[in-house]
Amino acid sequence: ATAPADWDRPLEGKVAVVTGAARGIGATIAEVFARDGAKVIVADIPAAGEALSATANKVGGTALALDVTAPDAAEKLAEFATERFGGIDIIVHNAGITRDKLLANMDEGRWKAVLEVNLAAPHRITEGLVARGALKAGGRVIDVSSIAGIAGNRGQTNYGASKAGVIGMVDAESPKLAEHGITINAVAPGFIETAMTAAIPLGTREAGRLLSSLYQGGQTVDVAETIAYFAGPASNAVSGNVVRVCGQALI
Ligand code: NAI
C-alpha cells in the first residue's frame, strides 16, 4: 500500500463514532478525530444532553443520544449512521462507569451495572453493527480497557473484571473481525485526570497518580492520541493489541 496523500488529515472522509463523548476522554477523542479530518458522531446518555451538544458543536460533529446498554443500541446507531453518512468506519467504545465498593459490599446491582456498560455493551454493539453491515471493510474498533483490568484495584472487583474482560474480548474478536477487514485494538489508560478520577477519595487518587512513572495523572489527550493511531492509516496491519497509556507504568 502507498502512504495516504495527506498525513496531516489521516482520517479525512472517515465516519467515526465515539461513545461517552459528552466529557472526559471521550470528548477529547472527538476533538482529535475532528482535527484529523473525520466526521464525528458523538454519543452519550440522554441525560448528558447539553454537554453532548457542546462537544458536538466544538468538533463540528453530530450528537446522538444513545445509552449503550439499550437493547436496540446497535440498531439505532446503525440506522442513524447509515442514513446520514452511509455507514461507520471507526467506533470507539469509550463509555464507561465505576461503582466502587469493597468486596463485602459489592452488591449485585453494582456488579451488573459496571459489567453491562463496560463489557457487554461494546460487544453487543460491535456484533450488531457488523451483522447489519454498518461497519465498513477497513473499519476500526477501539475498546477502552484500564490498568485496573491488568493490575487490579482495591474496591474495583466489578470494574477490574469488566476491563480485564475487554482485553479478552479484543483477543477473541480480532480474528473474527479480520474476516470483515476490520481491526480491533484497545487502550488501557492508567490514572487520567477526568471527572471519573476526581470522584476517587483523595488518598487513593494520589496513590493512582504515583503509580505512573511521570508521578502525575495523564491527560485525556494522551489517551486520545493513542486511539487516533489505532483509528488511522498508520495502524492498518495492527489488530488484537492492548496499549497501556499510563506513563511507563510502575505496575
Ligand atoms: P467520565 O466519567 O468523565 O466520562 C464517561 C462518559 O461516559 C460520560 O459522559 C457518561 O455520561 C458516559 N456514559 C456512561 N454510561 C453510559 C451509557 N450507558 N451510554 C452512553 N454513555 C455513557 O469518564 P472518563 O474518565 O472520561 O473515562 C472514559 C473511559 O476511559 C471509560 O471507559 C473509563 O473506564 C476509561 N478509563 C478511564 C481512566 C481514568 O483515569 N479516567 C483510566 C482507565 C480507563
PDB file of C-alpha atoms and ligand atoms in Angstrom:
ATOM      1  CA  ALA A   1       0.000   0.000   0.000  1.00  0.00           C
ATOM      2  CA  THR A   2       1.090   3.550  -0.573  1.00  0.00           C
ATOM      3  CA  ALA A   3       1.116   6.223   2.070  1.00  0.00           C
ATOM      4  CA  PRO A   4      -2.012   8.370   2.183  1.00  0.00           C
ATOM      5  CA  ALA A   5      -1.703  11.681   0.401  1.00  0.00           C
ATOM      6  CA  ASP A   6      -2.329  13.821   3.435  1.00  0.00           C
ATOM      7  CA  TRP A   7      -0.762  12.728   6.710  1.00  0.00           C
ATOM      8  CA  ASP A   8      -1.994  15.971   8.259  1.00  0.00           C
ATOM      9  CA  ARG A   9      -5.585  14.756   7.954  1.00  0.00           C
ATOM     10  CA  PRO A  10      -5.270  10.970   8.132  1.00  0.00           C
ATOM     11  CA  LEU A  11      -8.968  10.440   8.886  1.00  0.00           C
ATOM     12  CA  GLU A  12     -10.281  12.585   6.008  1.00  0.00           C
ATOM     13  CA  GLY A  13     -13.554  11.171   4.711  1.00  0.00           C
ATOM     14  CA  LYS A  14     -13.935   8.707   7.590  1.00  0.00           C
ATOM     15  CA  VAL A  15     -17.011   8.458   9.792  1.00  0.00           C
ATOM     16  CA  ALA A  16     -16.151   7.930  13.448  1.00  0.00           C
ATOM     17  CA  VAL A  17     -18.401   7.167  16.417  1.00  0.00           C
ATOM     18  CA  VAL A  18     -17.275   7.924  19.975  1.00  0.00           C
ATOM     19  CA  THR A  19     -19.475   6.714  22.862  1.00  0.00           C
ATOM     20  CA  GLY A  20     -19.401   8.534  26.190  1.00  0.00           C
ATOM     21  CA  ALA A  21     -18.251  11.654  24.354  1.00  0.00           C
ATOM     22  CA  ALA A  22     -20.029  14.334  26.403  1.00  0.00           C
ATOM     23  CA  ARG A  23     -16.977  14.854  28.592  1.00  0.00           C
ATOM     24  CA  GLY A  24     -13.619  13.466  29.702  1.00  0.00           C
ATOM     25  CA  ILE A  25     -11.568  11.180  27.499  1.00  0.00           C
ATOM     26  CA  GLY A  26     -14.428  10.717  25.004  1.00  0.00           C
ATOM     27  CA  ALA A  27     -14.767  14.463  24.334  1.00  0.00           C
ATOM     28  CA  THR A  28     -11.031  14.709  23.662  1.00  0.00           C
ATOM     29  CA  ILE A  29     -11.104  11.693  21.318  1.00  0.00           C
ATOM     30  CA  ALA A  30     -13.821  13.505  19.347  1.00  0.00           C
ATOM     31  CA  GLU A  31     -11.630  16.625  19.153  1.00  0.00           C
ATOM     32  CA  VAL A  32      -8.601  14.696  17.929  1.00  0.00           C
ATOM     33  CA  PHE A  33     -10.653  12.777  15.358  1.00  0.00           C
ATOM     34  CA  ALA A  34     -12.138  16.038  14.019  1.00  0.00           C
ATOM     35  CA  ARG A  35      -8.675  17.591  13.815  1.00  0.00           C
ATOM     36  CA  ASP A  36      -7.581  14.550  11.793  1.00  0.00           C
ATOM     37  CA  GLY A  37     -10.413  15.096   9.310  1.00  0.00           C
ATOM     38  CA  ALA A  38     -13.109  12.641  10.439  1.00  0.00           C
ATOM     39  CA  LYS A  39     -16.844  13.268  10.529  1.00  0.00           C
ATOM     40  CA  VAL A  40     -17.610  12.520  14.159  1.00  0.00           C
ATOM     41  CA  ILE A  41     -20.785  11.161  15.722  1.00  0.00           C
ATOM     42  CA  VAL A  42     -20.634  11.848  19.444  1.00  0.00           C
ATOM     43  CA  ALA A  43     -22.891   9.637  21.549  1.00  0.00           C
ATOM     44  CA  ASP A  44     -23.802   9.711  25.225  1.00  0.00           C
ATOM     45  CA  ILE A  45     -26.723   9.017  27.544  1.00  0.00           C
ATOM     46  CA  PRO A  46     -29.790  11.248  27.089  1.00  0.00           C
ATOM     47  CA  ALA A  47     -29.079  12.917  30.477  1.00  0.00           C
ATOM     48  CA  ALA A  48     -25.777  14.226  29.109  1.00  0.00           C
ATOM     49  CA  GLY A  49     -27.808  16.421  26.691  1.00  0.00           C
ATOM     50  CA  GLU A  50     -26.203  19.854  26.962  1.00  0.00           C
ATOM     51  CA  ALA A  51     -22.656  18.642  27.486  1.00  0.00           C
ATOM     52  CA  LEU A  52     -23.038  16.369  24.486  1.00  0.00           C
ATOM     53  CA  SER A  53     -24.296  19.225  22.296  1.00  0.00           C
ATOM     54  CA  ALA A  54     -21.329  21.296  23.463  1.00  0.00           C
ATOM     55  CA  THR A  55     -18.901  18.574  22.357  1.00  0.00           C
ATOM     56  CA  ALA A  56     -20.701  18.207  19.030  1.00  0.00           C
ATOM     57  CA  ASN A  57     -20.525  21.969  18.400  1.00  0.00           C
ATOM     58  CA  LYS A  58     -16.883  22.140  19.377  1.00  0.00           C
ATOM     59  CA  VAL A  59     -15.857  19.431  16.913  1.00  0.00           C
ATOM     60  CA  GLY A  60     -18.373  20.233  14.173  1.00  0.00           C
ATOM     61  CA  GLY A  61     -19.842  16.782  14.760  1.00  0.00           C
ATOM     62  CA  THR A  62     -23.274  15.224  15.173  1.00  0.00           C
ATOM     63  CA  ALA A  63     -24.769  14.396  18.566  1.00  0.00           C
ATOM     64  CA  LEU A  64     -26.677  11.183  19.197  1.00  0.00           C
ATOM     65  CA  ALA A  65     -28.449  10.446  22.474  1.00  0.00           C
ATOM     66  CA  LEU A  66     -27.604   6.784  22.965  1.00  0.00           C
ATOM     67  CA  ASP A  67     -27.481   4.687  26.109  1.00  0.00           C
ATOM     68  CA  VAL A  68     -25.043   1.965  25.066  1.00  0.00           C
ATOM     69  CA  THR A  69     -26.836  -0.549  27.288  1.00  0.00           C
ATOM     70  CA  ALA A  70     -30.168  -0.169  25.485  1.00  0.00           C
ATOM     71  CA  PRO A  71     -31.075  -3.482  23.804  1.00  0.00           C
ATOM     72  CA  ASP A  72     -31.567  -1.674  20.492  1.00  0.00           C
ATOM     73  CA  ALA A  73     -28.400   0.466  20.751  1.00  0.00           C
ATOM     74  CA  ALA A  74     -26.641  -1.194  17.794  1.00  0.00           C
ATOM     75  CA  GLU A  75     -29.751  -0.990  15.627  1.00  0.00           C
ATOM     76  CA  LYS A  76     -30.293   2.670  16.470  1.00  0.00           C
ATOM     77  CA  LEU A  77     -26.660   3.569  15.826  1.00  0.00           C
ATOM     78  CA  ALA A  78     -26.507   1.585  12.588  1.00  0.00           C
ATOM     79  CA  GLU A  79     -29.660   3.278  11.243  1.00  0.00           C
ATOM     80  CA  PHE A  80     -28.544   6.756  12.282  1.00  0.00           C
ATOM     81  CA  ALA A  81     -25.055   6.443  10.798  1.00  0.00           C
ATOM     82  CA  THR A  82     -26.163   4.698   7.620  1.00  0.00           C
ATOM     83  CA  GLU A  83     -28.936   7.178   6.831  1.00  0.00           C
ATOM     84  CA  ARG A  84     -26.788  10.240   7.456  1.00  0.00           C
ATOM     85  CA  PHE A  85     -23.307   9.148   6.466  1.00  0.00           C
ATOM     86  CA  GLY A  86     -23.589   5.843   4.621  1.00  0.00           C
ATOM     87  CA  GLY A  87     -22.021   3.779   7.402  1.00  0.00           C
ATOM     88  CA  ILE A  88     -19.285   3.761  10.030  1.00  0.00           C
ATOM     89  CA  ASP A  89     -15.505   3.479   9.586  1.00  0.00           C
ATOM     90  CA  ILE A  90     -14.394   3.822  13.208  1.00  0.00           C
ATOM     91  CA  ILE A  91     -16.062   3.154  16.546  1.00  0.00           C
ATOM     92  CA  VAL A  92     -14.551   3.863  19.944  1.00  0.00           C
ATOM     93  CA  HIS A  93     -16.301   2.140  22.848  1.00  0.00           C
ATOM     94  CA  ASN A  94     -15.283   4.761  25.376  1.00  0.00           C
ATOM     95  CA  ALA A  95     -18.427   4.961  27.557  1.00  0.00           C
ATOM     96  CA  GLY A  96     -17.614   3.538  30.967  1.00  0.00           C
ATOM     97  CA  ILE A  97     -18.655   3.732  34.610  1.00  0.00           C
ATOM     98  CA  THR A  98     -17.353   2.882  38.061  1.00  0.00           C
ATOM     99  CA  ARG A  99     -19.463   1.714  41.026  1.00  0.00           C
ATOM    100  CA  ASP A 100     -16.706   1.094  43.558  1.00  0.00           C
ATOM    101  CA  LYS A 101     -17.242  -0.833  46.802  1.00  0.00           C
ATOM    102  CA  LEU A 102     -15.045  -3.096  48.864  1.00  0.00           C
ATOM    103  CA  LEU A 103     -15.701  -6.767  48.239  1.00  0.00           C
ATOM    104  CA  ALA A 104     -18.055  -7.380  51.186  1.00  0.00           C
ATOM    105  CA  ASN A 105     -20.339  -4.582  49.987  1.00  0.00           C
ATOM    106  CA  MET A 106     -20.121  -5.333  46.282  1.00  0.00           C
ATOM    107  CA  ASP A 107     -23.814  -5.890  45.687  1.00  0.00           C
ATOM    108  CA  GLU A 108     -25.334  -7.444  42.584  1.00  0.00           C
ATOM    109  CA  GLY A 109     -26.596  -4.111  41.252  1.00  0.00           C
ATOM    110  CA  ARG A 110     -23.139  -2.518  41.163  1.00  0.00           C
ATOM    111  CA  TRP A 111     -21.629  -5.642  39.668  1.00  0.00           C
ATOM    112  CA  LYS A 112     -24.188  -5.900  36.877  1.00  0.00           C
ATOM    113  CA  ALA A 113     -24.239  -2.176  36.017  1.00  0.00           C
ATOM    114  CA  VAL A 114     -20.481  -1.980  35.500  1.00  0.00           C
ATOM    115  CA  LEU A 115     -20.206  -5.240  33.565  1.00  0.00           C
ATOM    116  CA  GLU A 116     -23.104  -4.153  31.373  1.00  0.00           C
ATOM    117  CA  VAL A 117     -21.786  -0.708  30.387  1.00  0.00           C
ATOM    118  CA  ASN A 118     -18.072  -1.525  30.208  1.00  0.00           C
ATOM    119  CA  LEU A 119     -18.083  -5.024  28.716  1.00  0.00           C
ATOM    120  CA  ALA A 120     -21.422  -6.330  27.453  1.00  0.00           C
ATOM    121  CA  ALA A 121     -22.427  -3.156  25.580  1.00  0.00           C
ATOM    122  CA  PRO A 122     -19.247  -2.810  23.487  1.00  0.00           C
ATOM    123  CA  HIS A 123     -19.551  -6.459  22.469  1.00  0.00           C
ATOM    124  CA  ARG A 124     -23.242  -6.215  21.628  1.00  0.00           C
ATOM    125  CA  ILE A 125     -22.773  -3.029  19.614  1.00  0.00           C
ATOM    126  CA  THR A 126     -19.750  -4.282  17.654  1.00  0.00           C
ATOM    127  CA  GLU A 127     -21.578  -7.507  16.803  1.00  0.00           C
ATOM    128  CA  GLY A 128     -24.765  -5.637  15.931  1.00  0.00           C
ATOM    129  CA  LEU A 129     -23.011  -3.184  13.621  1.00  0.00           C
ATOM    130  CA  VAL A 130     -21.140  -5.954  11.811  1.00  0.00           C
ATOM    131  CA  ALA A 131     -24.291  -8.069  11.458  1.00  0.00           C
ATOM    132  CA  ARG A 132     -26.051  -5.086   9.847  1.00  0.00           C
ATOM    133  CA  GLY A 133     -23.128  -4.311   7.553  1.00  0.00           C
ATOM    134  CA  ALA A 134     -22.903  -0.846   9.141  1.00  0.00           C
ATOM    135  CA  LEU A 135     -19.208  -1.132   9.962  1.00  0.00           C
ATOM    136  CA  LYS A 136     -17.346  -0.872   6.682  1.00  0.00           C
ATOM    137  CA  ALA A 137     -14.474  -3.035   5.451  1.00  0.00           C
ATOM    138  CA  GLY A 138     -11.256  -1.344   6.518  1.00  0.00           C
ATOM    139  CA  GLY A 139     -13.100  -0.371   9.690  1.00  0.00           C
ATOM    140  CA  ARG A 140     -11.647   0.080  13.149  1.00  0.00           C
ATOM    141  CA  VAL A 141     -12.986  -0.914  16.542  1.00  0.00           C
ATOM    142  CA  ILE A 142     -11.213   0.556  19.541  1.00  0.00           C
ATOM    143  CA  ASP A 143     -12.106  -0.520  23.060  1.00  0.00           C
ATOM    144  CA  VAL A 144     -11.155   1.232  26.261  1.00  0.00           C
ATOM    145  CA  SER A 145      -9.779  -1.078  28.934  1.00  0.00           C
ATOM    146  CA  SER A 146      -7.874   0.163  32.004  1.00  0.00           C
ATOM    147  CA  ILE A 147      -4.775  -0.542  34.017  1.00  0.00           C
ATOM    148  CA  ALA A 148      -7.336  -1.750  36.602  1.00  0.00           C
ATOM    149  CA  GLY A 149      -8.062  -4.641  34.221  1.00  0.00           C
ATOM    150  CA  ILE A 150      -4.383  -5.610  34.215  1.00  0.00           C
ATOM    151  CA  ALA A 151      -3.212  -4.971  37.747  1.00  0.00           C
ATOM    152  CA  GLY A 152      -6.433  -4.799  39.743  1.00  0.00           C
ATOM    153  CA  ASN A 153      -7.530  -2.134  42.166  1.00  0.00           C
ATOM    154  CA  ARG A 154      -8.951  -2.348  45.683  1.00  0.00           C
ATOM    155  CA  GLY A 155     -12.704  -1.723  45.691  1.00  0.00           C
ATOM    156  CA  GLN A 156     -12.974  -2.296  41.962  1.00  0.00           C
ATOM    157  CA  THR A 157     -13.762  -6.001  41.584  1.00  0.00           C
ATOM    158  CA  ASN A 158     -16.551  -5.166  39.163  1.00  0.00           C
ATOM    159  CA  TYR A 159     -14.596  -2.533  37.236  1.00  0.00           C
ATOM    160  CA  GLY A 160     -11.394  -4.610  37.087  1.00  0.00           C
ATOM    161  CA  ALA A 161     -13.336  -7.653  35.888  1.00  0.00           C
ATOM    162  CA  SER A 162     -15.047  -5.598  33.197  1.00  0.00           C
ATOM    163  CA  LYS A 163     -11.805  -4.051  31.963  1.00  0.00           C
ATOM    164  CA  ALA A 164      -9.917  -7.386  32.035  1.00  0.00           C
ATOM    165  CA  GLY A 165     -12.867  -8.774  30.099  1.00  0.00           C
ATOM    166  CA  VAL A 166     -12.375  -6.092  27.459  1.00  0.00           C
ATOM    167  CA  ILE A 167      -8.838  -7.385  26.865  1.00  0.00           C
ATOM    168  CA  GLY A 168     -10.094 -10.961  26.446  1.00  0.00           C
ATOM    169  CA  MET A 169     -12.826  -9.710  24.152  1.00  0.00           C
ATOM    170  CA  VAL A 170     -10.364  -7.856  21.914  1.00  0.00           C
ATOM    171  CA  ASP A 171      -8.248 -11.012  21.614  1.00  0.00           C
ATOM    172  CA  ALA A 172     -11.263 -13.115  20.732  1.00  0.00           C
ATOM    173  CA  GLU A 173     -12.947 -10.680  18.355  1.00  0.00           C
ATOM    174  CA  SER A 174      -9.791  -9.864  16.392  1.00  0.00           C
ATOM    175  CA  PRO A 175      -9.702 -12.952  14.109  1.00  0.00           C
ATOM    176  CA  LYS A 176     -13.464 -12.806  13.607  1.00  0.00           C
ATOM    177  CA  LEU A 177     -13.438  -9.131  12.612  1.00  0.00           C
ATOM    178  CA  ALA A 178     -10.448  -9.737  10.337  1.00  0.00           C
ATOM    179  CA  GLU A 179     -12.795 -11.778   8.131  1.00  0.00           C
ATOM    180  CA  HIS A 180     -14.631  -8.490   7.524  1.00  0.00           C
ATOM    181  CA  GLY A 181     -11.442  -6.476   7.019  1.00  0.00           C
ATOM    182  CA  ILE A 182     -11.892  -4.761  10.380  1.00  0.00           C
ATOM    183  CA  THR A 183      -9.227  -4.329  13.066  1.00  0.00           C
ATOM    184  CA  ILE A 184      -9.842  -4.184  16.813  1.00  0.00           C
ATOM    185  CA  ASN A 185      -7.448  -2.859  19.444  1.00  0.00           C
ATOM    186  CA  ALA A 186      -7.655  -1.449  22.943  1.00  0.00           C
ATOM    187  CA  VAL A 187      -6.009   1.131  25.116  1.00  0.00           C
ATOM    188  CA  ALA A 188      -5.501   0.569  28.847  1.00  0.00           C
ATOM    189  CA  PRO A 189      -5.166   4.002  30.433  1.00  0.00           C
ATOM    190  CA  GLY A 190      -3.620   4.481  33.852  1.00  0.00           C
ATOM    191  CA  PHE A 191      -4.658   7.414  36.011  1.00  0.00           C
ATOM    192  CA  ILE A 192      -6.070  10.114  33.719  1.00  0.00           C
ATOM    193  CA  GLU A 193      -7.340  13.449  35.078  1.00  0.00           C
ATOM    194  CA  THR A 194     -11.122  13.415  34.471  1.00  0.00           C
ATOM    195  CA  ALA A 195     -14.385  13.676  36.439  1.00  0.00           C
ATOM    196  CA  MET A 196     -14.215   9.896  36.907  1.00  0.00           C
ATOM    197  CA  THR A 197     -10.906  10.050  38.772  1.00  0.00           C
ATOM    198  CA  ALA A 198     -11.794  13.321  40.553  1.00  0.00           C
ATOM    199  CA  ALA A 199     -14.508  11.300  42.327  1.00  0.00           C
ATOM    200  CA  ILE A 200     -11.952   8.902  43.872  1.00  0.00           C
ATOM    201  CA  PRO A 201     -11.113   9.529  47.567  1.00  0.00           C
ATOM    202  CA  LEU A 202      -8.029  11.743  47.913  1.00  0.00           C
ATOM    203  CA  GLY A 203      -5.587   9.121  49.249  1.00  0.00           C
ATOM    204  CA  THR A 204      -6.411   6.606  46.540  1.00  0.00           C
ATOM    205  CA  ARG A 205      -6.271   9.365  43.960  1.00  0.00           C
ATOM    206  CA  GLU A 206      -2.764  10.391  44.974  1.00  0.00           C
ATOM    207  CA  ALA A 207      -1.671   6.733  45.002  1.00  0.00           C
ATOM    208  CA  GLY A 208      -3.031   6.356  41.468  1.00  0.00           C
ATOM    209  CA  ARG A 209      -1.008   9.324  40.258  1.00  0.00           C
ATOM    210  CA  LEU A 210       2.160   7.970  41.848  1.00  0.00           C
ATOM    211  CA  LEU A 211       1.825   4.650  40.009  1.00  0.00           C
ATOM    212  CA  SER A 212       2.751   6.434  36.793  1.00  0.00           C
ATOM    213  CA  SER A 213       6.450   6.922  36.240  1.00  0.00           C
ATOM    214  CA  LEU A 214       5.536  10.518  35.409  1.00  0.00           C
ATOM    215  CA  TYR A 215       4.334  10.783  39.036  1.00  0.00           C
ATOM    216  CA  GLN A 216       1.269  12.656  37.896  1.00  0.00           C
ATOM    217  CA  GLY A 217      -2.034  11.849  36.242  1.00  0.00           C
ATOM    218  CA  GLY A 218      -2.102  11.572  32.487  1.00  0.00           C
ATOM    219  CA  GLN A 219      -4.190  13.913  30.349  1.00  0.00           C
ATOM    220  CA  THR A 220      -7.146  12.928  28.191  1.00  0.00           C
ATOM    221  CA  VAL A 221      -5.189  13.869  25.080  1.00  0.00           C
ATOM    222  CA  ASP A 222      -2.568  11.215  25.895  1.00  0.00           C
ATOM    223  CA  VAL A 223      -5.249   8.544  25.537  1.00  0.00           C
ATOM    224  CA  ALA A 224      -6.911  10.215  22.544  1.00  0.00           C
ATOM    225  CA  GLU A 225      -3.699  10.360  20.504  1.00  0.00           C
ATOM    226  CA  THR A 226      -3.059   6.650  21.049  1.00  0.00           C
ATOM    227  CA  ILE A 227      -6.604   5.923  19.944  1.00  0.00           C
ATOM    228  CA  ALA A 228      -6.068   8.128  16.878  1.00  0.00           C
ATOM    229  CA  TYR A 229      -3.175   5.841  15.927  1.00  0.00           C
ATOM    230  CA  PHE A 230      -5.491   2.795  16.057  1.00  0.00           C
ATOM    231  CA  ALA A 231      -8.087   4.720  14.033  1.00  0.00           C
ATOM    232  CA  GLY A 232      -5.697   5.876  11.333  1.00  0.00           C
ATOM    233  CA  PRO A 233      -3.747   4.523   8.365  1.00  0.00           C
ATOM    234  CA  ALA A 234      -0.545   4.059  10.374  1.00  0.00           C
ATOM    235  CA  SER A 235      -2.088   1.002  12.085  1.00  0.00           C
ATOM    236  CA  ASN A 236      -3.516  -0.800   9.032  1.00  0.00           C
ATOM    237  CA  ALA A 237      -1.744  -4.036   9.960  1.00  0.00           C
ATOM    238  CA  VAL A 238      -2.271  -3.828  13.718  1.00  0.00           C
ATOM    239  CA  SER A 239      -5.059  -5.820  15.385  1.00  0.00           C
ATOM    240  CA  GLY A 240      -5.652  -7.594  18.689  1.00  0.00           C
ATOM    241  CA  ASN A 241      -3.371  -5.322  20.698  1.00  0.00           C
ATOM    242  CA  VAL A 242      -3.678  -3.558  24.019  1.00  0.00           C
ATOM    243  CA  VAL A 243      -1.550  -0.484  24.617  1.00  0.00           C
ATOM    244  CA  ARG A 244      -1.080   0.931  28.098  1.00  0.00           C
ATOM    245  CA  VAL A 245      -1.281   4.699  28.353  1.00  0.00           C
ATOM    246  CA  CYS A 246      -0.023   5.393  31.844  1.00  0.00           C
ATOM    247  CA  GLY A 247       3.440   6.777  31.665  1.00  0.00           C
ATOM    248  CA  GLN A 248       5.846   3.892  31.901  1.00  0.00           C
ATOM    249  CA  ALA A 249       3.558   2.261  34.427  1.00  0.00           C
ATOM    250  CA  LEU A 250       5.217   1.033  37.572  1.00  0.00           C
ATOM    251  CA  ILE A 251       2.683  -1.792  37.720  1.00  0.00           C
TER     252      ILE A 251
HETATM  253  P1  NAI B   1     -16.142  10.169  32.534  1.00  0.00           P
HETATM  254  O1  NAI B   1     -16.991   9.658  33.640  1.00  0.00           O
HETATM  255  O2  NAI B   1     -15.568  11.540  32.627  1.00  0.00           O
HETATM  256  O3  NAI B   1     -16.937  10.067  31.143  1.00  0.00           O
HETATM  257  C1  NAI B   1     -17.624   8.901  30.791  1.00  0.00           C
HETATM  258  C2  NAI B   1     -18.760   9.258  29.855  1.00  0.00           C
HETATM  259  O4  NAI B   1     -19.460   8.043  29.540  1.00  0.00           O
HETATM  260  C3  NAI B   1     -19.775  10.220  30.488  1.00  0.00           C
HETATM  261  O5  NAI B   1     -20.034  11.308  29.613  1.00  0.00           O
HETATM  262  C4  NAI B   1     -21.007   9.346  30.692  1.00  0.00           C
HETATM  263  O6  NAI B   1     -22.246  10.058  30.604  1.00  0.00           O
HETATM  264  C5  NAI B   1     -20.844   8.320  29.569  1.00  0.00           C
HETATM  265  N1  NAI B   1     -21.646   7.121  29.820  1.00  0.00           N
HETATM  266  C6  NAI B   1     -21.779   6.439  30.983  1.00  0.00           C
HETATM  267  N2  NAI B   1     -22.659   5.439  30.831  1.00  0.00           N
HETATM  268  C7  NAI B   1     -23.093   5.474  29.547  1.00  0.00           C
HETATM  269  C8  NAI B   1     -24.023   4.706  28.798  1.00  0.00           C
HETATM  270  N3  NAI B   1     -24.717   3.702  29.365  1.00  0.00           N
HETATM  271  N4  NAI B   1     -24.226   5.021  27.492  1.00  0.00           N
HETATM  272  C9  NAI B   1     -23.546   6.056  26.916  1.00  0.00           C
HETATM  273  N5  NAI B   1     -22.669   6.826  27.589  1.00  0.00           N
HETATM  274  C10 NAI B   1     -22.440   6.544  28.894  1.00  0.00           C
HETATM  275  O7  NAI B   1     -15.002   9.059  32.354  1.00  0.00           O
HETATM  276  P2  NAI B   1     -13.550   9.127  31.684  1.00  0.00           P
HETATM  277  O8  NAI B   1     -12.562   9.246  32.771  1.00  0.00           O
HETATM  278  O9  NAI B   1     -13.526  10.093  30.564  1.00  0.00           O
HETATM  279  O10 NAI B   1     -13.444   7.634  31.127  1.00  0.00           O
HETATM  280  C11 NAI B   1     -13.691   7.276  29.773  1.00  0.00           C
HETATM  281  C12 NAI B   1     -13.331   5.803  29.598  1.00  0.00           C
HETATM  282  O11 NAI B   1     -11.963   5.599  29.967  1.00  0.00           O
HETATM  283  C13 NAI B   1     -14.142   4.854  30.473  1.00  0.00           C
HETATM  284  O12 NAI B   1     -14.387   3.649  29.774  1.00  0.00           O
HETATM  285  C14 NAI B   1     -13.213   4.593  31.643  1.00  0.00           C
HETATM  286  O13 NAI B   1     -13.490   3.378  32.290  1.00  0.00           O
HETATM  287  C15 NAI B   1     -11.869   4.571  30.926  1.00  0.00           C
HETATM  288  N6  NAI B   1     -10.727   4.809  31.786  1.00  0.00           N
HETATM  289  C16 NAI B   1     -10.571   5.999  32.457  1.00  0.00           C
HETATM  290  C17 NAI B   1      -9.464   6.191  33.251  1.00  0.00           C
HETATM  291  C18 NAI B   1      -9.223   7.457  34.003  1.00  0.00           C
HETATM  292  O14 NAI B   1      -8.226   7.506  34.754  1.00  0.00           O
HETATM  293  N7  NAI B   1     -10.021   8.483  33.861  1.00  0.00           N
HETATM  294  C19 NAI B   1      -8.443   5.141  33.408  1.00  0.00           C
HETATM  295  C20 NAI B   1      -8.690   3.952  32.646  1.00  0.00           C
HETATM  296  C21 NAI B   1      -9.802   3.803  31.871  1.00  0.00           C
END
